[in-house]
Amino acid sequence: MKQYRVVQVGCGGMAHHWIDMAGNTPDLEIVGLVDLNRQTAEECAKRHGLPASVVFDTLDQALSMAKPDIVFDVTVPAAHHEVTLAALKAGCHVFGEKPLADSMERAKEMVAAAKASGKLYAVMQNRRYLPQMRGLRKALDDRLIGDISTVNADFYLGAHFGGFRDAMDSPLVLDMAIHTFDQARFICGEDPIAVYCHEYNPKGSWYKGHASAVCMFEMTNDVVFTYRGSWCAEGLNTSWESEWRVQGSKGSSKWNGANEIIAEVVSAPDGFIYKHDRITIQPLDTRLVGHDGCMDAMMTALREGKEPETVCTDNIKSLAMVFGATESAKTKQRVEIGA
Ligand SMILES: NC(=O)c1ccc[n+]([C@@H]2O[C@H](COP(=O)([O-])OP(=O)(O)OC[C@H]3O[C@@H](n4cnc5c(N)ncnc54)[C@H](O)[C@@H]3O)[C@@H](O)[C@H]2O)c1
């Protein structure tokens, strides 16, 4: 018998990769699948070669009958609260999809429940686990460009999802910018203090809510992080990872969100405009990438009794950037961020 029994809740688009990851992890076994729509769970089981007996009507039923050690929460953001609390109450660890929750109040309740339970609740932030992100972070840690003052991210994609995102109030900031905000914290190693954000829905948008936003974050250690983003941008798209520029006291670095990571550092501090050396930053070799890298980190932490980078007590700081931004957009005020 495998060491960790897993019930996965949510069998929609993202769910398949989670089941594949479980299949690729020697000590994980899927013993339950639950979806609001039973047929979705049944089709999911069939597609992955799992027996029909793994499908349960409700999470409560799966928890009591399949007796899992871990619950994978791959439901929509609005359901993360109820799924996580039920799983923790049943004594399970929870690995959940981002965003942690659909409100700060609920997120705090979930983090408090995780702390009280002594179980691990960690969140999927797959974009941290990219060789380019790790390479950039290492170069900055090694002080290639000196003391960091400014981090800029641009995110422009025309994403035609259909489904729950089209109906959300803040699809970009709540469902996508959580990645970019979390990446910003990872890149500069700083936490948010305050934000000013303007959200809007661009002309021709196919979203009901705001699909574009511009944000300015004050971070710890006097770092400023700016974000410009749209999920409703046709043409000249960035990658899903965003385009990044980091300015330091000795130089600047840029990552185009794909394979080019470069820096220019002062080589001759003389004259009106100084001379710079151009440096190519190498991606850092990672054993597993993206979702698989984050799953591996969460599992390694669980096996070793440690906390992964994306443990809920840390991840809530990235979520606080999201809700600080949406509050600022509503009130048109600078909002202080506390997680
Ligand atoms: N990390 C990433 O890159 C990434 C990418 C896509 C989606 N996601 C996240 O994954 C999650 C799921 O997204 P998706 O694209 O698979 O959505 P989806 O709508 O395709 O699937 C969600 C499924 O959850 C089910 N569900 C909803 N509430 C439930 C409940 N209370 N109990 C049981 N089942 C429930 C729905 O019936 C649906 O089948 C979201 O949080 C989303 O933000 C993350």
Short mmCIF file of C-alpha atoms and ligand atoms in Angstrom, two decimals:
data_model
loop_
_atom_site.label_atom_id
_atom_site.label_comp_id
_atom_site.label_asym_id
_atom_site.label_seq_id
_atom_site.Cartn_x
_atom_site.Cartn_y
_atom_site.Cartn_z
CA MET A 1 0.00 0.00 0.00
CA LYS A 2 1.24 3.50 -0.85
CA GLN A 3 2.03 5.79 2.02
CA TYR A 4 -0.30 8.69 1.25
CA ARG A 5 -3.94 8.17 0.25
CA VAL A 6 -5.34 11.09 -1.73
CA VAL A 7 -8.87 12.32 -2.32
CA GLN A 8 -9.07 14.90 -5.10
CA VAL A 9 -11.96 17.35 -5.08
CA GLY A 10 -12.65 19.06 -8.40
CA CYS A 11 -12.38 17.13 -11.66
CA GLY A 12 -12.43 19.99 -14.20
CA GLY A 13 -9.78 21.38 -16.52
CA MET A 14 -6.85 21.57 -14.10
CA ALA A 15 -7.69 18.34 -12.32
CA HIS A 16 -6.11 16.04 -14.90
CA HIS A 17 -2.61 17.31 -14.32
CA TRP A 18 -3.02 16.82 -10.57
CA ILE A 19 -4.04 13.20 -11.11
CA ASP A 20 -1.05 12.72 -13.43
CA MET A 21 1.26 14.22 -10.79
CA ALA A 22 -0.12 11.79 -8.20
CA GLY A 23 0.51 8.97 -10.67
CA ASN A 24 4.12 10.13 -11.08
CA THR A 25 4.73 10.29 -7.33
CA PRO A 26 5.58 6.84 -5.96
CA ASP A 27 4.09 7.28 -2.49
CA LEU A 28 0.77 8.85 -3.60
CA GLU A 29 -2.39 6.93 -4.43
CA ILE A 30 -5.68 8.44 -5.60
CA VAL A 31 -8.39 6.76 -3.51
CA GLY A 32 -11.21 9.21 -4.13
CA LEU A 33 -12.54 11.66 -6.70
CA VAL A 34 -15.32 14.14 -5.98
CA ASP A 35 -17.00 16.75 -8.15
CA LEU A 36 -20.23 18.69 -7.80
CA ASN A 37 -21.11 16.99 -11.04
CA ARG A 38 -20.77 13.24 -10.48
CA GLN A 39 -20.54 12.54 -14.21
CA THR A 40 -17.46 14.80 -14.43
CA ALA A 41 -15.80 12.73 -11.71
CA GLU A 42 -16.78 9.48 -13.41
CA GLU A 43 -15.37 10.61 -16.76
CA CYS A 44 -12.22 11.77 -15.00
CA ALA A 45 -11.75 8.36 -13.34
CA LYS A 46 -12.23 6.61 -16.68
CA ARG A 47 -9.81 8.92 -18.50
CA HIS A 48 -7.09 8.17 -15.95
CA GLY A 49 -7.73 4.45 -15.74
CA LEU A 50 -9.01 4.63 -12.15
CA PRO A 51 -11.74 2.23 -10.99
CA ALA A 52 -15.31 3.59 -10.85
CA SER A 53 -15.27 2.83 -7.10
CA VAL A 54 -13.02 5.89 -6.46
CA VAL A 55 -15.90 8.26 -7.32
CA PHE A 56 -17.85 9.61 -4.32
CA ASP A 57 -20.94 11.84 -4.27
CA THR A 58 -19.62 14.24 -1.63
CA LEU A 59 -16.36 15.17 0.05
CA ASP A 60 -17.78 14.10 3.44
CA GLN A 61 -18.52 10.66 2.03
CA ALA A 62 -15.03 10.40 0.52
CA LEU A 63 -13.40 11.52 3.77
CA SER A 64 -15.22 8.98 5.89
CA MET A 65 -15.08 6.06 3.45
CA ALA A 66 -11.73 6.46 1.63
CA LYS A 67 -9.89 7.76 4.71
CA PRO A 68 -7.34 9.91 2.85
CA ASP A 69 -4.15 11.40 4.28
CA ILE A 70 -4.15 14.28 1.78
CA VAL A 71 -6.91 16.18 0.00
CA PHE A 72 -6.11 17.82 -3.33
CA ASP A 73 -8.40 20.84 -3.72
CA VAL A 74 -8.74 21.56 -7.44
CA THR A 75 -12.15 23.21 -7.20
CA VAL A 76 -13.05 26.76 -8.21
CA PRO A 77 -11.74 29.55 -5.91
CA ALA A 78 -15.14 30.05 -4.22
CA ALA A 79 -15.10 26.43 -2.98
CA HIS A 80 -11.54 26.36 -1.56
CA HIS A 81 -12.74 27.53 1.88
CA GLU A 82 -15.34 24.80 2.43
CA VAL A 83 -13.15 22.03 0.96
CA THR A 84 -10.04 22.97 2.94
CA LEU A 85 -11.86 23.36 6.25
CA ALA A 86 -13.63 20.02 5.83
CA ALA A 87 -10.39 18.26 4.89
CA LEU A 88 -8.41 19.74 7.79
CA LYS A 89 -11.22 18.87 10.19
CA ALA A 90 -10.97 15.27 9.02
CA GLY A 91 -7.25 15.28 9.85
CA CYS A 92 -5.96 15.55 6.28
CA HIS A 93 -3.15 17.58 4.80
CA VAL A 94 -4.37 19.85 1.99
CA PHE A 95 -2.62 20.75 -1.24
CA GLY A 96 -4.83 23.28 -2.99
CA GLU A 97 -4.88 25.22 -6.21
CA LYS A 98 -4.32 28.94 -6.16
CA PRO A 99 -5.79 31.32 -5.15
CA LEU A 100 -5.80 30.24 -1.51
CA ALA A 101 -9.31 31.70 -1.04
CA ASP A 102 -11.77 34.13 -2.58
CA SER A 103 -11.59 36.60 0.32
CA MET A 104 -9.04 37.59 2.97
CA GLU A 105 -11.46 36.81 5.77
CA ARG A 106 -11.90 33.26 4.53
CA ALA A 107 -8.16 32.90 3.87
CA LYS A 108 -7.36 33.88 7.47
CA GLU A 109 -9.90 31.35 8.74
CA MET A 110 -8.30 28.62 6.60
CA VAL A 111 -4.75 29.48 7.74
CA ALA A 112 -5.88 29.50 11.38
CA ALA A 113 -7.55 26.11 10.90
CA ALA A 114 -4.38 24.71 9.31
CA LYS A 115 -2.24 25.99 12.20
CA ALA A 116 -4.65 24.56 14.79
CA SER A 117 -4.77 21.18 13.03
CA GLY A 118 -1.01 20.72 12.84
CA LYS A 119 -1.52 19.53 9.25
CA LEU A 120 0.21 20.94 6.20
CA TYR A 121 -1.84 23.21 3.97
CA ALA A 122 0.14 24.38 0.95
CA VAL A 123 -0.87 26.14 -2.23
CA MET A 124 0.06 25.47 -5.86
CA GLN A 125 2.19 28.38 -7.08
CA ASN A 126 3.70 26.64 -10.08
CA ARG A 127 5.34 29.74 -11.59
CA ARG A 128 7.90 29.80 -8.76
CA TYR A 129 9.18 26.46 -10.01
CA LEU A 130 10.57 27.55 -13.37
CA PRO A 131 14.30 27.28 -14.11
CA GLN A 132 14.30 30.89 -15.38
CA MET A 133 12.66 32.20 -12.20
CA ARG A 134 15.14 30.28 -10.08
CA GLY A 135 18.06 31.51 -12.21
CA LEU A 136 16.95 35.13 -11.92
CA ARG A 137 16.41 34.81 -8.18
CA LYS A 138 19.86 33.27 -7.72
CA ALA A 139 21.54 36.06 -9.73
CA LEU A 140 19.76 38.65 -7.56
CA ASP A 141 20.66 36.74 -4.36
CA ASP A 142 24.28 36.71 -5.55
CA ARG A 143 23.94 40.53 -5.78
CA LEU A 144 24.69 40.67 -9.50
CA ILE A 145 22.89 44.04 -9.79
CA GLY A 146 23.41 45.18 -6.18
CA ASP A 147 20.61 46.40 -3.92
CA ILE A 148 17.18 46.06 -5.54
CA SER A 149 14.87 49.09 -5.66
CA THR A 150 12.42 48.41 -8.46
CA VAL A 151 10.63 45.38 -9.87
CA ASN A 152 8.33 45.73 -12.92
CA ALA A 153 6.07 43.04 -14.41
CA ASP A 154 4.05 43.27 -17.63
CA PHE A 155 1.40 40.65 -18.40
CA TYR A 156 -0.66 40.93 -21.61
CA LEU A 157 -2.65 37.99 -22.94
CA GLY A 158 -5.97 37.57 -24.77
CA ALA A 159 -7.31 34.53 -22.94
CA HIS A 160 -10.70 33.24 -24.13
CA PHE A 161 -11.60 30.81 -21.33
CA GLY A 162 -15.35 30.78 -21.06
CA GLY A 163 -16.48 29.40 -17.67
CA PHE A 164 -16.17 30.88 -14.19
CA ARG A 165 -13.53 33.50 -15.05
CA ASP A 166 -15.80 35.30 -17.52
CA ALA A 167 -18.28 36.01 -14.73
CA MET A 168 -15.87 37.03 -11.92
CA ASP A 169 -15.63 40.67 -10.76
CA SER A 170 -11.82 40.72 -10.93
CA PRO A 171 -10.76 37.78 -13.09
CA LEU A 172 -7.25 39.09 -13.83
CA VAL A 173 -6.27 40.17 -10.33
CA LEU A 174 -7.94 37.33 -8.42
CA ASP A 175 -7.33 34.39 -10.73
CA MET A 176 -4.10 35.31 -12.54
CA ALA A 177 -2.22 38.16 -10.85
CA ILE A 178 -1.90 35.99 -7.75
CA HIS A 179 0.81 34.17 -9.76
CA THR A 180 2.59 37.35 -10.78
CA PHE A 181 2.36 38.92 -7.31
CA ASP A 182 3.71 35.72 -5.79
CA GLN A 183 6.51 35.69 -8.40
CA ALA A 184 7.37 39.29 -7.45
CA ARG A 185 7.69 38.31 -3.78
CA PHE A 186 9.86 35.38 -4.79
CA ILE A 187 12.08 37.41 -7.15
CA CYS A 188 12.91 40.21 -4.73
CA GLY A 189 12.46 38.31 -1.47
CA GLU A 190 10.33 41.12 -0.02
CA ASP A 191 6.80 41.28 1.36
CA PRO A 192 4.03 43.76 0.58
CA ILE A 193 3.33 46.85 2.68
CA ALA A 194 0.79 48.84 0.62
CA VAL A 195 -0.75 49.07 -2.85
CA TYR A 196 -2.46 51.49 -5.17
CA CYS A 197 -4.40 49.77 -7.95
CA HIS A 198 -6.60 50.83 -10.84
CA GLU A 199 -8.71 48.03 -12.32
CA TYR A 200 -10.70 48.42 -15.53
CA ASN A 201 -12.38 46.45 -18.26
CA PRO A 202 -10.91 47.35 -21.66
CA LYS A 203 -12.97 48.19 -24.72
CA GLY A 204 -14.15 45.07 -26.54
CA SER A 205 -13.71 42.91 -23.43
CA TRP A 206 -15.40 39.51 -23.34
CA TYR A 207 -15.22 39.48 -19.54
CA LYS A 208 -18.00 40.75 -17.24
CA GLY A 209 -15.52 42.00 -14.61
CA HIS A 210 -12.27 43.95 -14.78
CA ALA A 211 -9.85 42.16 -17.11
CA SER A 212 -7.06 44.77 -16.86
CA ALA A 213 -5.21 46.39 -13.96
CA VAL A 214 -2.28 48.61 -13.10
CA CYS A 215 -0.85 48.30 -9.57
CA MET A 216 1.95 49.88 -7.61
CA PHE A 217 3.11 48.03 -4.49
CA GLU A 218 5.34 49.34 -1.74
CA MET A 219 7.36 46.35 -0.54
CA THR A 220 9.59 45.86 2.50
CA ASN A 221 13.16 47.17 2.28
CA ASP A 222 12.00 50.14 0.15
CA VAL A 223 11.38 48.04 -2.95
CA VAL A 224 8.68 49.23 -5.38
CA PHE A 225 6.88 46.63 -7.50
CA THR A 226 4.70 47.75 -10.40
CA TYR A 227 2.34 45.52 -12.34
CA ARG A 228 0.56 46.18 -15.61
CA GLY A 229 -1.68 43.40 -16.78
CA SER A 230 -4.53 42.37 -19.06
CA TRP A 231 -6.29 39.12 -19.85
CA CYS A 232 -8.05 40.87 -22.67
CA ALA A 233 -5.10 41.97 -24.84
CA GLU A 234 -5.08 40.94 -28.48
CA GLY A 235 -1.67 40.94 -30.11
CA LEU A 236 1.92 41.29 -28.89
CA ASN A 237 1.20 38.90 -26.06
CA THR A 238 3.65 38.27 -23.25
CA SER A 239 4.15 34.77 -21.90
CA TRP A 240 2.07 33.53 -18.96
CA GLU A 241 5.11 34.18 -16.77
CA SER A 242 5.09 37.98 -17.53
CA GLU A 243 7.96 40.16 -18.70
CA TRP A 244 10.18 41.33 -15.86
CA ARG A 245 12.64 44.13 -15.22
CA VAL A 246 14.55 44.47 -11.97
CA GLN A 247 16.59 47.57 -11.21
CA GLY A 248 19.44 47.44 -8.69
CA SER A 249 22.14 49.80 -7.43
CA LYS A 250 24.80 48.33 -9.78
CA GLY A 251 22.68 47.48 -12.83
CA SER A 252 19.44 46.05 -14.17
CA SER A 253 18.16 42.67 -15.25
CA LYS A 254 15.37 41.63 -17.58
CA TRP A 255 13.55 38.37 -18.17
CA ASN A 256 11.34 38.24 -21.26
CA GLY A 257 9.19 35.55 -19.67
CA ALA A 258 10.67 32.94 -22.00
CA ASN A 259 14.30 31.97 -22.39
CA GLU A 260 16.13 35.28 -22.33
CA ILE A 261 17.37 36.46 -18.94
CA ILE A 262 19.94 39.23 -19.15
CA ALA A 263 21.58 41.83 -16.98
CA GLU A 264 23.66 44.93 -17.57
CA VAL A 265 25.98 46.03 -14.79
CA VAL A 266 28.20 49.08 -14.56
CA SER A 267 31.67 48.33 -15.91
CA ALA A 268 33.12 51.84 -16.11
CA PRO A 269 31.65 54.32 -13.59
CA ASP A 270 32.66 57.37 -15.55
CA GLY A 271 30.99 60.03 -17.74
CA PHE A 272 27.36 61.13 -18.21
CA ILE A 273 26.06 57.64 -19.05
CA TYR A 274 28.20 54.86 -17.57
CA LYS A 275 29.41 51.86 -19.58
CA HIS A 276 27.86 48.48 -18.82
CA ASP A 277 28.73 44.83 -19.30
CA ARG A 278 25.99 42.64 -20.76
CA ILE A 279 25.59 39.34 -18.87
CA THR A 280 23.42 36.37 -19.76
CA ILE A 281 21.82 34.82 -16.68
CA GLN A 282 21.51 31.05 -16.83
CA PRO A 283 18.30 29.29 -15.82
CA LEU A 284 18.84 27.13 -12.77
CA ASP A 285 18.52 23.42 -13.36
CA THR A 286 15.47 22.14 -11.54
CA ARG A 287 14.54 18.48 -11.34
CA LEU A 288 10.88 19.20 -12.02
CA VAL A 289 9.23 22.26 -13.53
CA GLY A 290 6.03 24.22 -12.86
CA HIS A 291 3.20 22.26 -11.27
CA ASP A 292 5.40 19.18 -10.97
CA GLY A 293 8.13 21.20 -9.23
CA CYS A 294 5.67 22.67 -6.74
CA MET A 295 4.09 19.25 -6.07
CA ASP A 296 7.56 17.79 -5.55
CA ALA A 297 8.42 20.59 -3.10
CA MET A 298 5.15 20.11 -1.19
CA MET A 299 5.66 16.33 -1.00
CA THR A 300 9.32 16.63 0.00
CA ALA A 301 8.35 19.01 2.81
CA LEU A 302 5.56 16.70 3.96
CA ARG A 303 7.84 13.65 4.04
CA GLU A 304 10.52 15.58 5.94
CA GLY A 305 8.10 17.30 8.33
CA LYS A 306 9.12 20.73 7.02
CA GLU A 307 7.27 23.67 5.50
CA PRO A 308 7.35 24.18 1.72
CA GLU A 309 7.80 27.66 0.22
CA THR A 310 4.10 27.80 -0.60
CA VAL A 311 2.82 26.87 2.87
CA CYS A 312 -0.41 28.74 3.56
CA THR A 313 1.14 30.95 6.26
CA ASP A 314 3.46 32.42 3.62
CA ASN A 315 1.16 32.20 0.61
CA ILE A 316 -1.46 34.33 2.34
CA LYS A 317 0.97 37.27 1.91
CA SER A 318 0.69 36.91 -1.88
CA LEU A 319 -3.09 36.67 -1.55
CA ALA A 320 -3.09 39.82 0.59
CA MET A 321 -1.57 41.63 -2.40
CA VAL A 322 -4.54 40.51 -4.48
CA PHE A 323 -7.19 41.70 -2.04
CA GLY A 324 -5.25 44.87 -1.23
CA ALA A 325 -5.28 45.60 -4.96
CA THR A 326 -9.00 44.97 -5.44
CA GLU A 327 -9.83 47.06 -2.35
CA SER A 328 -7.66 49.90 -3.63
CA ALA A 329 -9.36 49.71 -7.02
CA LYS A 330 -12.77 49.97 -5.35
CA THR A 331 -11.89 52.77 -2.92
CA LYS A 332 -9.45 54.60 -5.24
CA GLN A 333 -7.15 54.81 -2.20
CA ARG A 334 -3.72 53.51 -1.19
CA VAL A 335 -4.40 50.38 0.87
CA GLU A 336 -2.08 49.04 3.55
CA ILE A 337 -1.53 45.32 3.32
CA GLY A 338 -1.36 43.04 6.32
CA ALA A 339 -1.70 39.28 6.06
N1 LIG B 1 -1.91 26.96 -11.19
C1 LIG B 1 -2.35 27.19 -12.42
O1 LIG B 1 -1.60 27.50 -13.34
C2 LIG B 1 -3.82 27.02 -12.69
C3 LIG B 1 -4.31 26.93 -13.99
C4 LIG B 1 -5.69 26.76 -14.16
C5 LIG B 1 -6.54 26.71 -13.06
N2 LIG B 1 -6.01 26.84 -11.81
C6 LIG B 1 -6.87 26.82 -10.62
O2 LIG B 1 -7.40 25.53 -10.47
C7 LIG B 1 -8.71 25.60 -9.89
C8 LIG B 1 -9.68 24.87 -10.81
O3 LIG B 1 -9.68 25.50 -12.08
P1 LIG B 1 -10.21 24.74 -13.39
O4 LIG B 1 -9.70 25.52 -14.53
O5 LIG B 1 -9.93 23.29 -13.29
O6 LIG B 1 -11.79 24.99 -13.21
P2 LIG B 1 -12.97 24.12 -13.81
O7 LIG B 1 -14.19 24.96 -13.71
O8 LIG B 1 -12.58 23.53 -15.12
O9 LIG B 1 -13.09 22.88 -12.78
C9 LIG B 1 -13.48 23.05 -11.44
C10 LIG B 1 -14.26 21.81 -11.04
O10 LIG B 1 -14.52 21.90 -9.64
C11 LIG B 1 -15.87 21.44 -9.44
N3 LIG B 1 -16.33 22.00 -8.17
C12 LIG B 1 -16.62 23.30 -7.90
N4 LIG B 1 -16.99 23.43 -6.61
C13 LIG B 1 -16.93 22.19 -6.06
C14 LIG B 1 -17.21 21.68 -4.76
N5 LIG B 1 -17.61 22.46 -3.76
N6 LIG B 1 -17.04 20.35 -4.56
C15 LIG B 1 -16.65 19.54 -5.57
N7 LIG B 1 -16.37 19.98 -6.82
C16 LIG B 1 -16.51 21.29 -7.05
C17 LIG B 1 -16.63 21.89 -10.65
O11 LIG B 1 -17.82 21.13 -10.84
C18 LIG B 1 -15.61 21.67 -11.76
O12 LIG B 1 -15.71 20.39 -12.35
C19 LIG B 1 -9.01 27.09 -9.71
O13 LIG B 1 -8.69 27.48 -8.40
C20 LIG B 1 -8.07 27.76 -10.70
O14 LIG B 1 -7.72 29.07 -10.32
C21 LIG B 1 -4.67 26.97 -11.61
#
